[in-house]
Short mmCIF file of C-alpha atoms in Angstrom, two decimals:
data_model
loop_
_atom_site.label_atom_id
_atom_site.label_comp_id
_atom_site.label_asym_id
_atom_site.label_seq_id
_atom_site.Cartn_x
_atom_site.Cartn_y
_atom_site.Cartn_z
CA LEU A 578 112.46 -97.28 2.35
CA TYR A 579 111.58 -95.55 -0.93
CA PHE A 580 110.09 -98.93 -3.05
CA PHE A 581 107.10 -98.43 0.56
CA SER A 582 106.46 -95.26 0.60
CA LEU A 583 103.44 -94.43 0.77
CA SER A 584 103.75 -91.01 -1.16
CA ARG A 585 103.35 -90.63 -4.43
CA LYS A 586 104.34 -88.89 -7.12
CA LYS A 587 101.18 -86.94 -9.21
CA MET A 588 101.88 -88.08 -12.13
CA ASN A 589 101.47 -85.58 -15.84
CA LEU A 590 101.00 -88.16 -17.75
CA LYS A 591 97.78 -89.79 -16.12
CA SER A 592 96.22 -90.67 -19.03
CA GLU A 593 98.84 -92.77 -20.52
CA ARG A 594 97.94 -95.62 -17.73
CA ARG A 595 95.21 -94.50 -17.12
CA GLY A 596 93.89 -98.42 -16.82
CA ILE A 597 96.50 -99.44 -14.68
CA HIS A 598 97.39 -96.57 -12.25
CA VAL A 599 96.86 -97.79 -8.81
CA ASP A 600 97.55 -94.77 -5.93
CA GLN A 601 98.90 -96.10 -2.93
CA SER A 602 96.08 -95.25 -0.74
CA GLU A 603 94.17 -97.47 -3.01
CA LEU A 604 96.19 -100.95 -1.41
CA LEU A 605 95.75 -99.62 2.69
CA CYS A 606 92.64 -100.81 4.79
CA LYS A 607 90.06 -98.92 3.06
CA LYS A 608 88.55 -98.13 7.57
CA GLY A 609 91.84 -96.15 7.35
CA CYS A 610 93.53 -97.91 10.31
CA GLY A 611 96.79 -98.45 8.44
CA TYR A 612 97.50 -101.68 6.91
CA TYR A 613 97.09 -103.26 3.56
CA GLY A 614 94.04 -103.90 3.21
CA ASN A 615 92.56 -106.91 0.23
CA PRO A 616 90.29 -107.28 -2.43
CA ALA A 617 89.71 -111.40 -0.29
CA TRP A 618 88.09 -109.03 2.62
CA GLN A 619 86.25 -106.55 0.65
CA GLY A 620 89.30 -103.88 1.01
CA PHE A 621 89.81 -103.82 4.54
CA CYS A 622 92.71 -105.44 6.09
CA SER A 623 92.98 -109.51 7.78
CA LYS A 624 92.02 -107.01 11.32
CA CYS A 625 89.11 -105.18 10.43
CA TRP A 626 87.80 -108.05 8.36
CA ARG A 627 86.81 -110.41 10.74
CA GLU A 628 84.92 -107.19 13.19
CA GLU A 629 82.83 -106.95 10.21
CA TYR A 630 82.31 -110.83 9.47
CA HIS A 631 81.84 -110.99 13.13
CA LYS A 632 79.44 -107.80 13.23
CA ALA A 633 77.65 -109.41 10.27
CA ARG A 634 77.95 -113.25 11.32
CA GLN A 635 76.28 -111.61 15.01
CA LYS A 636 73.08 -110.09 12.96
CA GLN A 637 72.33 -112.78 10.75
CA ILE A 638 71.81 -114.61 14.26
CA GLN A 639 69.95 -112.28 16.08
CA GLU A 640 68.01 -111.94 13.17
CA ASP A 641 67.41 -115.74 13.29
CA TRP A 642 66.25 -115.66 16.20
CA GLU A 643 63.89 -112.92 16.23
CA LEU A 644 62.05 -115.29 13.27
CA ALA A 645 61.64 -117.73 15.48
CA GLU A 646 60.41 -116.47 17.98
CA ARG A 647 57.78 -114.92 16.03
CA LEU A 648 56.81 -118.26 14.31
CA GLN A 649 56.58 -119.94 17.82
CA ARG A 650 54.00 -117.17 18.81
CA GLU A 651 52.42 -117.67 15.80
CA GLU A 652 51.89 -121.24 15.92
CA GLU A 653 51.57 -121.21 19.40
CA GLU A 654 48.33 -118.27 18.83
CA ALA A 655 46.92 -121.01 16.01
CA TYR A 656 47.16 -123.98 18.02
CA ALA A 657 45.58 -122.22 21.87
CA SER A 658 42.28 -123.37 21.03
CA SER A 659 42.80 -127.00 20.86
CA GLN A 660 45.10 -127.99 24.97
CA SER A 661 45.80 -131.43 23.39
CA THR A 662 47.39 -130.06 19.53
CA GLN A 663 49.12 -126.71 22.16
CA GLY A 664 50.89 -129.34 24.21
CA ALA A 665 52.33 -130.90 21.60
CA GLN A 666 53.47 -127.59 19.55
CA SER A 667 54.88 -126.04 22.17
CA LEU A 668 57.04 -129.01 22.68
CA THR A 669 58.00 -129.00 19.01
CA PHE A 670 59.13 -125.66 19.31
CA SER A 671 60.83 -125.39 22.19
CA LYS A 672 62.93 -127.65 20.49
CA PHE A 673 62.73 -125.89 17.97
CA GLU A 674 63.81 -122.82 20.20
CA GLU A 675 66.48 -125.49 21.75
CA LYS A 676 68.03 -126.06 18.82
CA LYS A 677 68.45 -122.15 17.99
CA THR A 678 69.81 -121.76 21.14
CA ASN A 679 72.56 -124.29 20.99
CA GLU A 680 73.90 -123.29 16.64
CA LYS A 681 74.05 -119.41 18.07
CA THR A 682 75.82 -121.14 20.62
CA ARG A 683 78.46 -122.89 18.33
CA LYS A 684 78.39 -119.30 16.44
CA VAL A 685 79.65 -117.83 18.31
CA THR A 686 81.75 -119.67 20.72
CA THR A 687 85.77 -119.09 18.03
CA VAL A 688 89.01 -121.71 18.58
CA LYS A 689 90.48 -119.09 21.92
CA LYS A 690 87.87 -119.14 23.79
CA PHE A 691 88.22 -123.17 23.44
CA PHE A 692 91.57 -122.84 23.76
CA THR A 693 90.54 -120.49 27.02
CA ALA A 694 88.58 -122.83 28.72
CA SER A 695 91.04 -125.69 27.69
CA SER A 696 93.55 -124.18 30.94
CA ARG A 697 90.25 -124.98 33.49
CA ALA A 698 89.63 -128.18 35.07
CA GLY A 699 86.08 -129.30 33.41
CA THR A 700 87.48 -129.26 30.49
CA LYS A 701 90.14 -132.60 31.21
CA LYS A 702 87.27 -134.46 29.39
CA GLU A 703 87.12 -132.98 26.29
CA ILE A 704 91.28 -132.07 25.64
CA GLN A 705 91.38 -135.94 26.39
CA GLU A 706 88.43 -136.31 23.72
CA ALA A 707 89.73 -134.35 20.81
CA LYS A 708 93.69 -135.30 21.63
CA ALA A 709 91.65 -139.35 20.16
CA PRO A 710 93.44 -140.80 17.25
CA SER A 711 91.51 -140.05 13.94
CA PRO A 712 92.54 -142.36 11.01
CA SER A 713 94.02 -138.84 8.91
CA ILE A 714 96.17 -138.06 12.06
CA ASN A 715 97.03 -142.28 12.52
CA ARG A 716 97.53 -142.27 8.05
CA GLN A 717 101.56 -142.21 6.94
CA ALA A 718 102.78 -138.96 7.25
CA SER A 719 104.71 -137.99 3.87
CA ILE A 720 108.50 -137.28 3.81
CA GLU A 721 108.81 -133.39 4.38
CA THR A 722 105.65 -133.86 6.59
CA ASP A 723 108.07 -135.48 8.51
CA ARG A 724 110.51 -133.26 8.34
CA VAL A 725 108.70 -130.34 8.89
CA SER A 726 107.44 -132.28 12.10
CA LYS A 727 110.92 -133.54 13.61
CA GLU A 728 113.18 -129.12 12.62
CA PHE A 729 109.01 -127.95 15.17
CA ILE A 730 109.92 -130.39 17.22
CA GLU A 731 114.12 -129.26 17.47
CA PHE A 732 113.31 -125.20 17.09
CA LEU A 733 111.36 -125.71 20.47
CA LYS A 734 113.68 -127.10 22.22
CA THR A 735 115.19 -123.58 22.70
CA TYR A 736 111.98 -122.52 24.54
CA HIS A 737 112.03 -125.79 27.35
CA LYS A 738 109.02 -124.64 29.06
CA PRO A 739 107.17 -122.62 26.98
CA GLY A 740 107.60 -125.09 23.67
CA GLN A 741 106.83 -127.63 25.58
CA ASP A 742 102.85 -125.63 25.72
CA ILE A 743 102.82 -124.58 22.25
CA TYR A 744 103.74 -127.96 21.05
CA LYS A 745 100.75 -129.66 23.59
CA GLN A 746 98.97 -126.39 21.80
CA CYS A 747 99.07 -127.09 17.91
CA LYS A 748 98.71 -130.72 18.86
CA LEU A 749 95.27 -129.91 20.76
CA PHE A 750 94.57 -127.67 17.27
CA LEU A 751 95.49 -129.87 14.63
CA ASP A 752 93.36 -132.35 16.36
CA THR A 753 90.15 -130.10 16.25
CA MET A 754 90.59 -129.30 12.32
CA ASN A 755 90.17 -133.41 11.90
CA HIS A 756 87.21 -133.24 13.94
CA LYS A 757 85.65 -129.19 12.00
CA ARG A 758 86.45 -130.75 8.09
CA ASP A 759 82.13 -130.62 7.14
CA LEU A 760 83.49 -126.58 8.14
CA SER A 761 82.96 -124.18 5.74
CA ILE A 762 86.46 -122.90 4.70
CA GLU A 763 86.25 -120.07 5.43
CA GLU A 764 85.44 -121.36 9.25
CA GLN A 765 88.26 -123.45 8.82
CA SER A 766 90.38 -119.76 8.65
CA GLU A 767 88.33 -118.45 11.33
CA CYS A 768 89.37 -121.25 13.46
CA ALA A 769 93.19 -120.69 12.47
CA GLN A 770 93.40 -117.86 12.13
CA ASP A 771 91.78 -117.23 16.29
CA PHE A 772 94.51 -119.68 17.67
CA TYR A 773 97.33 -117.02 15.63
CA GLN A 774 96.62 -114.70 17.27
CA ASN A 775 95.91 -116.76 20.53
CA VAL A 776 99.05 -118.24 20.65
CA ALA A 777 100.48 -114.50 20.11
CA ASP A 778 99.13 -113.40 22.62
CA LYS A 779 99.73 -116.16 24.93
CA LEU A 780 104.07 -115.96 23.78
CA GLN A 781 104.76 -112.11 24.63
CA THR A 782 101.79 -112.43 27.67
CA ARG A 783 102.27 -115.52 29.30
CA TRP A 784 105.50 -116.45 28.68
CA LYS A 785 107.25 -113.17 27.82
CA VAL A 786 109.11 -114.19 24.82
CA PRO A 787 110.39 -111.10 23.19
CA PRO A 788 109.42 -109.87 19.78
CA GLU A 789 111.11 -111.23 18.04
CA LYS A 790 111.06 -115.31 18.89
CA VAL A 791 107.89 -114.42 18.16
CA GLU A 792 107.15 -113.70 15.65
CA LYS A 793 110.33 -116.94 14.94
CA ALA A 794 108.01 -119.13 16.42
CA MET A 795 105.20 -118.25 15.26
CA ASP A 796 106.72 -119.03 11.67
CA GLN A 797 107.58 -122.26 13.23
CA ILE A 798 103.95 -122.79 14.18
CA GLU A 799 102.69 -121.46 11.06
CA LYS A 800 105.38 -123.81 8.96
CA TYR A 801 103.72 -127.50 10.81
CA ILE A 802 100.18 -126.90 11.12
CA MET A 803 99.68 -125.27 7.52
CA THR A 804 102.05 -128.61 6.30
CA ARG A 805 99.42 -131.06 8.18
CA GLN A 806 97.05 -129.31 7.07
CA TYR A 807 98.10 -128.95 2.99
CA LYS A 808 96.29 -130.67 1.29
CA TYR A 809 92.68 -130.60 2.93
CA VAL A 810 92.26 -127.45 2.39
CA PHE A 811 94.39 -126.15 -0.05
CA CYS A 812 91.71 -125.60 -3.67
CA PRO A 813 89.08 -127.93 -1.43
CA GLU A 814 85.95 -129.78 -3.12
CA THR A 815 83.61 -127.27 -1.49
CA THR A 816 84.65 -123.67 -2.47
CA ASP A 817 84.96 -122.39 -6.99
CA ASP A 818 88.92 -122.04 -5.95
CA GLU A 819 89.75 -124.68 -9.00
CA LYS A 820 86.76 -122.66 -11.18
CA LYS A 821 88.71 -119.67 -10.70
CA ASP A 822 92.16 -120.39 -11.69
CA LEU A 823 90.37 -121.73 -14.61
CA ALA A 824 89.20 -118.28 -15.40
CA VAL A 825 92.04 -116.26 -14.72
CA GLN A 826 94.11 -119.40 -17.49
CA LYS A 827 91.54 -118.68 -19.78
CA ARG A 828 90.88 -115.21 -19.75
CA ILE A 829 95.21 -114.39 -19.95
CA ARG A 830 95.47 -117.42 -22.43
CA ALA A 831 93.41 -114.50 -24.36
CA LEU A 832 95.29 -111.18 -23.39
CA HIS A 833 98.57 -113.41 -25.18
CA TRP A 834 98.95 -110.79 -28.21
CA VAL A 835 99.18 -107.57 -24.70
CA THR A 836 102.75 -106.22 -25.75
CA PRO A 837 104.70 -104.06 -22.31
CA GLN A 838 104.40 -101.46 -25.10
CA MET A 839 101.03 -101.45 -24.02
CA LEU A 840 101.61 -101.31 -20.27
CA CYS A 841 103.92 -99.41 -20.21
CA VAL A 842 106.89 -101.50 -19.25
CA PRO A 843 110.39 -99.71 -17.86
CA VAL A 844 111.68 -102.68 -19.32
CA ASN A 845 114.68 -103.03 -21.88
CA GLU A 846 115.10 -107.35 -21.92
CA GLU A 847 117.70 -106.67 -24.83
CA ILE A 848 119.77 -106.26 -21.69
CA PRO A 849 121.02 -108.81 -21.02
CA GLU A 850 120.93 -109.00 -16.95
CA VAL A 851 117.30 -107.42 -17.51
CA SER A 852 116.66 -110.30 -19.53
CA ASP A 853 117.90 -112.60 -16.62
CA MET A 854 115.52 -110.75 -14.29
CA VAL A 855 112.86 -111.47 -15.92
CA VAL A 856 112.37 -114.32 -15.79
CA LYS A 857 113.78 -115.52 -12.09
CA ALA A 858 110.97 -113.14 -11.10
CA ILE A 859 108.39 -115.63 -13.63
CA THR A 860 109.89 -118.70 -12.28
CA ASP A 861 109.48 -117.79 -9.04
CA ILE A 862 106.15 -116.38 -9.41
CA ILE A 863 105.49 -119.50 -10.95
CA GLU A 864 107.55 -121.37 -8.21
CA MET A 865 105.04 -120.15 -6.24
CA ASP A 866 102.66 -123.37 -6.26
CA SER A 867 104.58 -125.81 -5.68
CA LYS A 868 105.55 -124.51 -2.04
CA ARG A 869 103.09 -125.65 1.24
CA VAL A 870 103.52 -122.57 3.69
CA PRO A 871 101.08 -119.73 2.52
CA ARG A 872 104.56 -118.10 4.50
CA ASP A 873 106.86 -119.17 1.37
CA LYS A 874 104.62 -119.60 -0.53
CA LEU A 875 105.17 -114.67 0.00
CA ALA A 876 108.37 -115.08 0.30
CA CYS A 877 108.15 -116.56 -3.85
CA ILE A 878 106.28 -113.44 -4.22
CA THR A 879 108.43 -111.01 -2.76
CA LYS A 880 111.27 -112.45 -4.24
CA CYS A 881 110.01 -112.33 -7.88
CA SER A 882 108.70 -108.44 -6.68
CA LYS A 883 112.81 -107.61 -6.10
CA HIS A 884 113.74 -109.42 -8.96
CA ILE A 885 111.22 -106.87 -10.77
CA PHE A 886 112.93 -103.62 -8.81
CA ASN A 887 115.73 -104.87 -10.53
CA ALA A 888 114.97 -104.83 -13.85
CA ILE A 889 113.06 -102.17 -13.53
CA LYS A 890 116.30 -100.50 -11.89
CA ILE A 891 119.04 -101.23 -14.49
CA THR A 892 117.20 -99.64 -17.17
CA LYS A 893 116.34 -96.26 -15.76
CA ASN A 894 119.36 -96.72 -14.61
CA GLU A 895 117.95 -95.15 -11.57
CA PRO A 896 116.30 -96.16 -8.22
CA ALA A 897 112.49 -97.94 -9.75
CA SER A 898 108.71 -96.58 -8.32
CA ALA A 899 105.61 -97.72 -7.88
CA ASP A 900 104.01 -96.36 -10.93
CA ASP A 901 106.58 -98.40 -12.94
CA PHE A 902 107.15 -102.04 -10.47
CA LEU A 903 102.91 -102.78 -10.69
CA PRO A 904 102.60 -102.69 -14.75
CA THR A 905 105.69 -104.99 -14.70
CA LEU A 906 104.12 -106.66 -12.61
CA ILE A 907 100.54 -108.36 -15.18
CA TYR A 908 102.85 -108.08 -17.65
CA ILE A 909 105.26 -110.75 -15.79
CA VAL A 910 101.86 -112.47 -14.05
CA LEU A 911 100.56 -112.72 -18.10
CA LYS A 912 103.90 -113.44 -19.09
CA GLY A 913 104.10 -116.57 -16.86
CA ASN A 914 100.28 -116.95 -16.67
CA PRO A 915 101.02 -119.19 -12.49
CA PRO A 916 99.76 -122.21 -12.34
CA ARG A 917 96.26 -121.83 -10.01
CA LEU A 918 96.40 -117.99 -9.45
CA GLN A 919 93.94 -117.92 -7.57
CA SER A 920 93.85 -120.63 -5.74
CA ASN A 921 97.35 -119.89 -4.25
CA ILE A 922 95.94 -115.74 -3.12
CA GLN A 923 93.38 -117.14 -1.80
CA TYR A 924 94.95 -120.05 0.35
CA ILE A 925 97.33 -117.40 1.92
CA THR A 926 94.21 -115.12 2.33
CA ARG A 927 93.22 -117.63 4.16
CA PHE A 928 95.20 -119.14 5.79
CA CYS A 929 98.94 -116.85 6.42
CA ASN A 930 99.46 -115.19 9.62
CA PRO A 931 97.72 -112.19 9.96
CA SER A 932 100.24 -109.53 10.74
CA ARG A 933 103.00 -110.64 7.42
CA LEU A 934 100.25 -110.02 5.36
CA MET A 935 98.94 -106.36 6.99
CA THR A 936 102.63 -104.78 7.13
CA GLY A 937 106.16 -105.18 5.71
CA GLU A 938 107.52 -105.77 2.79
CA ASP A 939 105.64 -109.08 1.72
CA GLY A 940 101.99 -108.01 2.66
CA TYR A 941 103.02 -105.01 0.48
CA TYR A 942 103.92 -107.54 -2.36
CA PHE A 943 100.83 -109.26 -1.98
CA THR A 944 98.39 -106.68 -2.12
CA ASN A 945 99.95 -105.60 -5.26
CA LEU A 946 99.50 -109.12 -6.58
CA CYS A 947 95.39 -109.27 -6.46
CA CYS A 948 96.18 -106.05 -7.56
CA ALA A 949 97.04 -107.52 -10.63
CA VAL A 950 95.45 -110.18 -10.56
CA ALA A 951 92.28 -108.03 -10.51
CA PHE A 952 93.40 -104.59 -13.06
CA ILE A 953 94.04 -107.64 -15.94
CA GLU A 954 90.06 -109.34 -14.24
CA LYS A 955 88.91 -106.51 -15.76
CA LEU A 956 91.23 -105.43 -19.02
CA ASP A 957 89.46 -103.29 -21.08
CA ALA A 958 90.98 -101.35 -24.06
CA GLN A 959 90.48 -98.49 -22.78
CA SER A 960 93.03 -99.15 -20.02
CA LEU A 961 95.65 -100.34 -22.81
CA ASN A 962 94.22 -96.90 -24.95
CA LEU A 963 92.74 -99.07 -27.66
CA SER A 964 89.52 -98.83 -29.07
CA GLN A 965 86.73 -101.22 -28.50
CA GLU A 966 86.54 -102.48 -32.40
CA ASP A 967 90.81 -103.02 -32.42
CA PHE A 968 90.33 -104.53 -29.19
CA ASP A 969 87.47 -106.60 -29.38
CA ARG A 970 89.92 -108.55 -32.56
CA PHE A 971 92.67 -108.89 -31.20
CA MET A 972 90.88 -110.97 -28.31
CA THR A 973 88.58 -112.88 -30.25
CA GLY A 974 91.66 -114.58 -31.92
CA GLN A 975 90.88 -112.72 -35.68
CA THR A 976 93.88 -110.48 -35.37
CA SER A 977 96.24 -108.89 -34.38
CA PRO A 978 99.52 -105.71 -32.90
CA LYS A 979 100.20 -104.16 -36.17
CA LYS A 980 103.49 -105.66 -37.39
CA GLN A 981 106.24 -102.49 -36.98
CA ASP A 982 109.26 -102.10 -38.88
CA SER A 983 112.53 -103.20 -37.43
CA ASP A 984 113.50 -99.60 -38.28
CA SER A 985 110.64 -98.35 -36.64
CA PHE A 986 111.63 -99.22 -33.26
CA SER A 987 112.35 -97.75 -30.61
CA PRO A 988 116.06 -98.33 -29.26
CA ASP A 989 114.25 -100.26 -26.15
CA VAL A 990 112.80 -102.57 -27.27
CA CYS A 991 113.97 -106.38 -26.82
CA LEU A 992 114.42 -108.45 -28.58
CA GLY A 993 112.45 -110.94 -28.44
CA VAL A 994 109.88 -108.82 -28.93
CA LYS A 995 110.88 -107.72 -32.30
CA GLN A 996 110.61 -111.04 -33.36
CA MET A 997 107.38 -111.55 -31.51
CA CYS A 998 105.79 -108.87 -33.97
CA LYS A 999 107.57 -110.73 -36.62
CA SER A 1000 106.19 -113.32 -35.72
CA LEU A 1001 102.57 -112.31 -34.94
CA ASP A 1002 102.80 -110.48 -38.87
CA LEU A 1003 103.78 -114.08 -40.21
CA LEU A 1004 100.65 -116.05 -38.83
CA SER A 1005 98.07 -113.51 -39.75
CA GLN A 1006 99.56 -113.26 -43.69
CA LEU A 1007 99.09 -117.24 -43.12
CA ASN A 1008 95.83 -117.13 -41.90
CA GLU A 1009 94.34 -114.62 -43.89
CA ARG A 1010 96.03 -116.82 -46.90
CA GLN A 1011 94.99 -120.20 -45.75
CA GLU A 1012 91.48 -118.34 -45.74
CA ARG A 1013 91.84 -117.20 -49.20
CA ILE A 1014 92.51 -121.49 -50.43
CA VAL A 1015 90.09 -122.39 -48.39
CA SER A 1016 87.49 -119.71 -49.89
CA GLU A 1017 89.15 -120.42 -53.58
CA ALA A 1018 88.44 -124.28 -52.24
CA LYS A 1019 85.09 -123.66 -51.98
CA LYS A 1020 84.57 -121.62 -55.22
CA LEU A 1021 85.73 -124.45 -57.49
CA GLU A 1022 83.70 -126.88 -56.16
CA LYS A 1023 80.61 -125.26 -56.43
CA ASP A 1024 82.07 -124.73 -60.47
CA LEU A 1025 82.80 -128.14 -60.33
CA ILE A 1026 78.86 -129.28 -59.05
CA ASP A 1027 77.80 -126.35 -62.01
CA TRP A 1028 79.48 -127.59 -64.85
CA THR A 1029 78.58 -131.57 -63.58
CA ASP A 1030 74.62 -129.79 -63.31
CA GLY A 1031 74.73 -127.99 -67.08
CA ILE A 1032 76.58 -131.06 -68.81
CA THR A 1033 73.92 -133.49 -67.03
CA LYS A 1034 71.20 -130.77 -68.79
CA GLU A 1035 72.42 -130.62 -72.03
CA VAL A 1036 72.24 -134.29 -72.51
CA GLU A 1037 69.04 -134.94 -71.10
CA ASP A 1038 68.04 -131.91 -73.65
CA ILE A 1039 69.25 -133.38 -76.01
CA VAL A 1040 68.20 -136.57 -75.60
CA GLU A 1041 65.02 -135.13 -75.18
CA LYS A 1042 64.71 -132.84 -78.65
CA TYR A 1043 66.32 -136.26 -80.85
CA PRO A 1044 64.62 -139.93 -78.87
CA LEU A 1045 67.57 -142.94 -80.48
CA GLU A 1046 65.34 -144.98 -82.78
CA ILE A 1047 66.62 -148.86 -82.10
CA LYS A 1048 66.18 -150.71 -85.66
CA PRO A 1049 66.53 -154.54 -84.95
CA LYS A 1050 69.86 -156.80 -85.98
CA SER A 1051 69.96 -157.01 -89.62
CA GLN A 1052 71.07 -161.16 -90.57
CA ALA A 1053 75.00 -161.07 -90.65
CA LEU A 1054 76.75 -161.22 -93.07
CA ALA A 1055 79.73 -164.07 -93.61
CA ALA A 1056 82.77 -163.34 -92.40
CA ILE A 1057 85.29 -163.42 -95.63
CA ASP A 1058 87.41 -166.28 -94.48
CA SER A 1059 84.81 -167.90 -92.94
CA GLU A 1060 83.58 -171.65 -94.36
CA ASN A 1061 81.50 -171.58 -96.87
CA VAL A 1062 81.28 -174.26 -99.89
CA GLU A 1063 78.87 -173.65 -101.56
CA ASN A 1064 79.01 -170.20 -102.93
CA ASP A 1065 82.57 -170.09 -102.95
CA LYS A 1066 83.90 -169.73 -106.61
CA LEU A 1067 87.32 -169.19 -105.82
CA PRO A 1068 89.95 -170.79 -107.52
CA PRO A 1069 91.99 -172.85 -105.16
CA PRO A 1070 94.83 -172.10 -103.60
CA LEU A 1071 98.18 -171.97 -105.19
CA GLN A 1072 100.48 -174.36 -103.45
CA PRO A 1073 104.70 -173.67 -103.13
CA GLN A 1074 106.87 -174.31 -105.45
CA VAL A 1075 110.65 -175.73 -105.37
CA TYR A 1076 113.03 -173.80 -107.44
CA ALA A 1077 116.38 -176.02 -108.39
CA GLY A 1078 118.88 -173.62 -109.27
#
């Protein structure tokens, strides 16, 4: 297919896309095996990463073993003078050696070996102990868990005898995982990957199941076990997945000002059909968080990516290229801000059937999503062809991208982008107006304080220069209408007279 071709055309506008362009060779395993790599596996595919992980772990175990032996020799030599002390120390370090041996054996033993040994008669006791009921197994299952269990049993009936063995292996694996809750999430992931590999090998070699039925069986097995294990292994408290989710979410919110033009997104949302495709893509990437099975989460990513390709194809009226896909995927992620994005990526990486992540369209789209998230985390001014000063001001919210006049918009710019620019310009004007009002209010407050202090100072100066002299109170004069019989020499008041007409 054109979409999955590993050859990319050389870009003569590399400077225009210098921060977004990712060569297809960078999506592949850096060991050169031909499968898709993953940032979570340091650029390796699942198979090569496990090989490197086992090498590093064996090296660490060997170093611990050598350190233990060296410490034992040093202690034995230090206490060689005292026979009793030497005996005690020899016993102590014999226990230490035994402990290190058990530790090495525990780390080296994998789930694959555990399943291999289950066919021998000597391990029947271990199987019975592993199948012992536990509180977590006997808990009240949810409706979805019951439904998935019934579907799984009905599916296995079509496989007859292999179906019974598959069900036993799955139950044994679930019991084993329930007894290993104290393991790190990486060790639980390794157990799951070993289980997938072991069951797939048995389906092909021992039970002679056709390849097309093997793939269907593995999908159902993954659905069954991961539905039951979901709440234990998705975003566990022992990891920093939640912290990474919040960091990515905060980062995407800070990049709300990024426009499709800055990312060179070849999508015209003014076309109704294209706008619907964009909405569907955002819905699919957000819906990924509601799924419990890794394969279902991958299916959401695949549907989102196909909607993106269709939107580009309709806009450009030609098949989309990988150079167009990645910037548009970044734009969709920025616009949708999917919940618990890093937790979902880590969950898929840890517990999905590795064959899906290494090959096929699911693996291709998932690898591109990982690249998109990595690009968002490292996005800088150069990636968007902006000056560092403008980038810093946009990130801190001091300003927003300049508004474009309606006449200066290119014909392919969608109506939503125009409205967004107008809204951003209005917000910028309101922000400037608010800052101006606050500045004037502070100035008025200062003027009022200065005026009050000035009046108070003038009054104090006048009082000090012209002090007030308060004289004693003089004798009060008699009021005109008060009773004063002795000194009253006024004639008697006139009496009313009656006038007889």
